[in-house]
């Protein structure tokens, strides 16, 4: 350790806690930092709330917004319950079709989260695999994969979504809902996997020359097994952080796409669709149709982003 | 790979079968440069000759140490001996088998060979996977080789850890919870797990403290004695080498410049570079002896000097040295590549 | 100038953690006289780099100096505000670190770095500063120094870079140079050259040196006095020949016996049982007692202070005294 190196002495840590895994995590520095950081706690609480709300939407929501049969046009344009003309059965008011805003919100949140999480999961899967292969194989394979990713990077997700949507509608003119969902997830995935691929490729390039990889090669481990068992666990750190932040971004992008009309159909609106619908009525003074979904969007994206930020900072000293 | 013109490796002085042999081992790396640069410069493809025409033999239970400064090729050579690098010329043989050919051949033979040779790496921090528990790390060679069933791993690992002086209770811990010296012991335990005949140690104590170094070197000596291990010990530290080696090879810019039994090398060094290295070792216990000043630094491997690569730094260089590269010649049990020695000027 | 150049008195450095403060340096005291080369030797974790960092004010948080004093030419420097400390650094204390690659800014020519350092600390105009830079490089043994000024660090080899770093450290004519493992990253032949350079050049400039290293050989070749550190404390300090050949502290003796040398008897290397203690588990009394062959009950209770034993000072209740058994 020299004057320049971080001055935490080499063996400054106390002896590691014993016991089962959960106990070790409870006593770990990571958990400790977590409870001491108000940002992390609040962000986690909000995110958790959103997730629970979204998961339990069919049971929590007082009405079913996609059930067209129960919509009553007479109940449309109702303001939130605490205002004059509001009704208790519609706590956050209704939109132009008589849909309860709270229910629409919960279901919309559900769809947004589903799209966000599945697109990130898919991006991570594709990106990490590509990065591992590119970094480990090197040479032509690496060059080809990286050029491919360069190409992908030059397309904005919205354009891709438009493209896939158009193509999809031509090929499958009748599959509306599934197609919409598929288009969204595909569009988001195609543009986001590159980020993971690059990060993982960089880390793989570093790890692959390390002695523990050489030791495994020496014993005769096959390359795929080596990648999976040795390299992968060691490159996942930054991916975790990126993915958390990416969920927030994906939700916002999905909202944009839905706002633009590509994406989930209006009968099962996501947050973006709700915002779009509500936009038309904003100037008529019926602000609740836009504002509540927008607020929900901001809350969930913000909390997930903050969690991701905190995670990156908390994990940093451990990532060497 | 062709047989090189190098002379047949000298049999070890003491009786004993030769376990490890290098014959004319060569490794060149081609430098890939962007197409535009190559067209503009018009010079041919460039290459670094990391190892050039190195030959030696090690008998059972003996240790050959290779010393040299950075860029001399000793690590590349060590890796070629265990199959982690492919030679571009010459052969590495372990127990009579050509390493590269066997590893590239049928799986059974390859696996059998891998069992017989192992390596201890330099950096105790990078040589153990930080995400694996040390029990799994030590058991890995056994399981990969299919030598034991997973159920038997615990017992074998405990025995291996005990043989390197670590407690069996530590199997559940991660590498970062151990000190540098302990991690090297774990590395050693992993290396001897499959019962190899040949062990390559690449600067195993360079990053360790002095007292820990002593423990690890003693441990290696004990293990060698108990298991009749044949060792190739790479180091830049001549003082350490003196305690460890039976024979010593000195490398400079990819070539062997001197190969001698320990007593000869330290008692009567022949090659000017060997002398310079010995003179440069800081002397912890002697008086502040005035020594011949050490000159210069290692040349750029991309543009090695013509003739003898050491001549720019050599106080005894003459015209012939600048033009003609000296060959390794035997002189009284010691092999030296030096015109001055050959001509009796030294 | 009377009195020592540098006085360190009872220096303490703590690292607060959630388990309580870890004491990394526990009452370190020593002096460096003008023109003297003091070596600080110890194994990793002993606190030698921390000592240097604490003196020069480069302790990284959360580490902090929690007690003691550091006096340079009679004035306290451990309680200076940051700006004042920054001026001391470079002008009165120069520093040489281990890795020359990271000590030099890769984006600037070394001429630029030298001139900038010179002009920050000395009232020189550009032309005079340039002349002085060339002179410094020449003293550091670099051939063709004028041409070198325009080169970038990556165009130099490791040994030459370290010479540049030494030149930089000496640029403002500091009274004290702190060198932390200056030769560890270099090849052995280059190491020898740099050691000799360091000794020669600091003598020529009249500067004192605090040389931090784990390599006893380097200490033996360079230093006048040496302090041996263990677990954040100095366990022995004295003239280098005395400490090396007639160590009074069992740890020093163990260390010397474990160092492989080129001459001397070829027996099994002596080893010291056990390992350095973790900072949160420093043994009470004498920190070395669990590993000491001479430990007694007193050693487990009372911490020994540095006391004169023949010609060195050692912190031990049962020091090794020449001519006496044990």
XYZ file of C-alpha atoms in Angstrom, chain C residues 11-273:
263
model
C 1.460 10.165 16.127
C -1.856 8.347 16.124
C -3.999 7.575 13.108
C -7.488 6.160 13.386
C -9.946 4.741 10.896
C -13.466 5.074 12.206
C -15.631 2.166 11.192
C -19.032 1.139 12.399
C -17.348 -1.384 14.658
C -15.382 1.308 16.403
C -12.198 3.137 15.523
C -9.350 1.042 14.184
C -6.049 2.336 15.374
C -3.689 2.069 12.457
C -0.813 4.055 13.999
C -0.414 3.929 17.717
C 2.018 6.403 19.159
C 4.742 6.621 16.521
C 7.675 8.852 17.492
C 10.948 9.477 15.721
C 13.225 12.247 14.499
C 15.018 12.868 11.262
C 18.128 15.020 11.411
C 19.155 17.336 8.600
C 20.884 15.481 5.788
C 20.027 12.072 7.222
C 18.395 9.146 5.469
C 15.961 7.334 7.738
C 14.464 4.075 6.596
C 11.054 2.926 7.731
C 10.778 -0.777 7.226
C 7.983 -3.190 7.956
C 5.658 -5.647 6.337
C 2.350 -4.829 4.705
C -0.143 -3.469 7.149
C 2.511 -2.345 9.606
C 1.658 1.282 8.957
C 4.759 2.580 7.249
C 2.962 4.104 4.258
C 0.380 5.566 6.586
C 3.131 7.266 8.527
C 4.361 8.945 5.388
C 0.844 9.879 4.344
C 0.055 11.334 7.745
C 3.186 13.459 7.792
C 2.621 14.884 4.357
C -1.080 15.425 4.914
C -2.307 12.956 2.322
C -4.302 10.643 4.537
C -7.425 9.613 2.742
C -10.652 9.866 4.668
C -12.053 8.260 6.740
C -8.524 7.939 8.083
C -7.496 10.812 10.262
C -4.753 11.893 12.584
C -6.199 11.493 16.031
C -3.281 12.466 18.182
C 0.325 13.495 18.337
C 2.352 16.144 16.573
C 4.472 16.509 13.507
C 7.046 19.298 13.543
C 9.055 20.385 10.543
C 11.977 22.607 11.462
C 10.368 23.264 14.798
C 6.948 24.248 13.431
C 3.856 22.126 13.703
C 2.535 21.009 10.350
C -0.063 18.477 11.373
C -2.657 21.095 12.215
C -2.211 23.344 9.205
C -5.190 24.214 7.046
C -5.286 22.577 3.647
C -3.948 25.483 1.649
C -1.004 25.977 3.940
C -0.257 22.264 3.869
C -0.363 22.299 0.096
C 2.390 24.897 0.070
C 4.483 22.899 2.491
C 4.082 19.896 0.251
C 6.455 20.336 -2.623
C 8.316 23.297 -1.259
C 9.491 21.880 2.022
C 8.582 18.245 1.715
C 8.927 16.402 -1.562
C 7.379 13.033 -2.302
C 8.307 10.045 -4.430
C 5.764 7.291 -4.827
C 6.037 3.715 -5.923
C 4.590 3.716 -9.388
C 6.253 6.253 -11.676
C 3.576 5.760 -14.278
C 0.878 7.215 -12.107
C 3.060 9.846 -10.495
C 3.475 11.684 -13.749
C 0.635 13.258 -15.644
C 0.465 11.393 -18.961
C -1.032 14.372 -20.733
C 1.804 16.819 -20.182
C 5.412 16.750 -21.262
C 7.815 16.312 -18.423
C 9.264 19.695 -19.211
C 5.888 21.222 -18.568
C 5.500 19.354 -15.306
C 8.941 20.292 -14.085
C 8.606 23.937 -15.005
C 5.173 24.140 -13.474
C 6.402 22.664 -10.215
C 9.397 24.960 -10.176
C 7.393 28.084 -10.812
C 4.758 27.170 -8.273
C 7.255 27.037 -5.473
C 10.110 29.282 -6.552
C 10.147 32.814 -7.964
C 11.558 31.955 -11.372
C 10.715 33.177 -14.808
C 10.073 30.722 -17.578
C 13.583 30.735 -18.999
C 15.300 30.270 -15.655
C 12.845 27.590 -14.715
C 13.647 25.736 -17.906
C 17.353 25.943 -17.244
C 16.836 24.620 -13.783
C 14.679 21.802 -15.116
C 17.460 20.741 -17.459
C 19.920 20.865 -14.592
C 17.695 18.718 -12.419
C 17.305 16.125 -15.143
C 21.026 16.048 -15.647
C 21.588 15.482 -11.964
C 19.056 12.696 -12.098
C 21.216 10.956 -14.634
C 19.073 11.367 -17.718
C 21.093 11.565 -20.908
C 20.366 14.489 -23.255
C 18.100 16.332 -20.820
C 17.252 19.224 -23.131
C 15.677 16.882 -25.603
C 13.837 15.057 -22.849
C 11.920 18.115 -21.772
C 9.627 17.840 -24.731
C 8.845 14.173 -24.235
C 5.846 12.597 -22.588
C 6.026 10.128 -19.699
C 5.034 7.159 -21.803
C 8.090 7.661 -23.950
C 10.334 6.814 -21.031
C 11.205 3.465 -19.558
C 10.328 2.666 -15.955
C 13.705 3.497 -14.543
C 13.947 6.778 -16.418
C 10.489 7.754 -15.289
C 11.495 7.220 -11.722
C 14.466 9.468 -12.294
C 12.116 12.145 -13.568
C 9.992 11.703 -10.478
C 13.054 12.164 -8.311
C 13.933 15.301 -10.240
C 10.401 16.582 -9.704
C 10.589 15.872 -6.010
C 13.809 17.813 -5.696
C 12.671 20.669 -7.904
C 11.649 23.093 -5.198
C 14.639 22.299 -3.011
C 12.715 20.637 -0.221
C 14.416 19.900 3.051
C 12.744 16.540 3.397
C 11.870 13.896 0.835
C 9.438 11.109 1.606
C 10.000 8.176 -0.705
C 7.416 5.408 -0.531
C 8.667 2.180 -2.067
C 10.523 4.033 -4.826
C 12.190 0.950 -6.245
C 9.665 -1.801 -5.764
C 8.182 -1.593 -9.228
C 11.561 -1.587 -10.973
C 13.818 -4.312 -12.275
C 16.651 -5.255 -9.986
C 19.370 -3.681 -12.109
C 17.455 -0.430 -12.369
C 16.703 -0.609 -8.670
C 20.389 -0.494 -7.906
C 20.840 2.573 -10.083
C 17.927 4.403 -8.532
C 19.065 3.629 -5.020
C 22.453 5.073 -5.756
C 20.911 8.085 -7.436
C 18.641 8.776 -4.516
C 21.463 8.673 -2.078
C 23.776 10.804 -4.166
C 21.336 13.436 -5.202
C 19.825 13.982 -1.804
C 23.260 14.373 -0.312
C 24.127 16.885 -3.009
C 21.001 18.896 -2.235
C 21.369 18.560 1.489
C 17.933 17.057 1.841
C 16.902 14.451 4.369
C 15.064 11.375 3.223
C 12.416 9.237 4.816
C 12.611 5.998 2.851
C 9.658 3.688 3.278
C 10.123 0.149 2.040
C 9.685 -3.502 2.881
C 13.028 -4.414 1.319
C 15.780 -4.745 3.912
C 18.374 -4.822 1.192
C 17.441 -1.367 -0.022
C 17.566 -0.098 3.548
C 20.976 -1.583 4.116
C 22.349 0.094 1.019
C 20.875 3.504 1.484
C 19.982 4.476 4.996
C 21.811 5.874 7.962
C 19.215 4.873 10.503
C 16.243 2.607 10.324
C 12.956 2.235 12.185
C 11.221 -1.135 12.196
C 7.447 -0.984 12.391
C 5.003 -3.615 13.524
C 1.244 -3.276 13.925
C 1.323 0.509 13.808
C 4.168 0.942 16.264
C 7.893 1.332 16.023
C 9.502 -1.678 17.658
C 13.115 -0.828 17.028
C 15.067 2.166 15.797
C 18.740 2.760 15.468
C 21.784 2.990 13.174
C 21.324 0.703 10.222
C 24.360 -1.486 10.834
C 23.353 -2.045 14.417
C 19.766 -2.886 13.676
C 20.719 -5.286 10.918
C 23.604 -7.054 12.567
C 22.699 -6.756 16.240
C 18.945 -6.456 16.416
C 17.582 -6.102 19.901
C 13.930 -6.757 19.171
C 12.869 -10.366 18.483
C 10.749 -9.251 15.524
C 13.687 -7.521 13.882
C 15.806 -10.570 14.539
C 13.145 -12.817 13.035
C 12.815 -10.554 10.032
C 16.537 -10.495 9.378
C 16.738 -14.255 9.662
C 13.933 -14.638 7.125
C 15.555 -12.478 4.450
C 17.239 -14.561 1.766
C 20.715 -13.317 0.914
C 23.357 -14.013 -1.648
C 26.069 -14.945 0.787
C 25.864 -16.596 4.102
C 24.907 -20.065 5.041
C 22.388 -21.883 2.957
C 20.048 -23.316 5.512
C 16.293 -23.396 5.686
C 14.939 -19.868 5.861
C 13.924 -18.974 9.368
C 10.262 -18.183 9.636
C 8.287 -16.232 12.175
C 5.291 -18.189 13.352
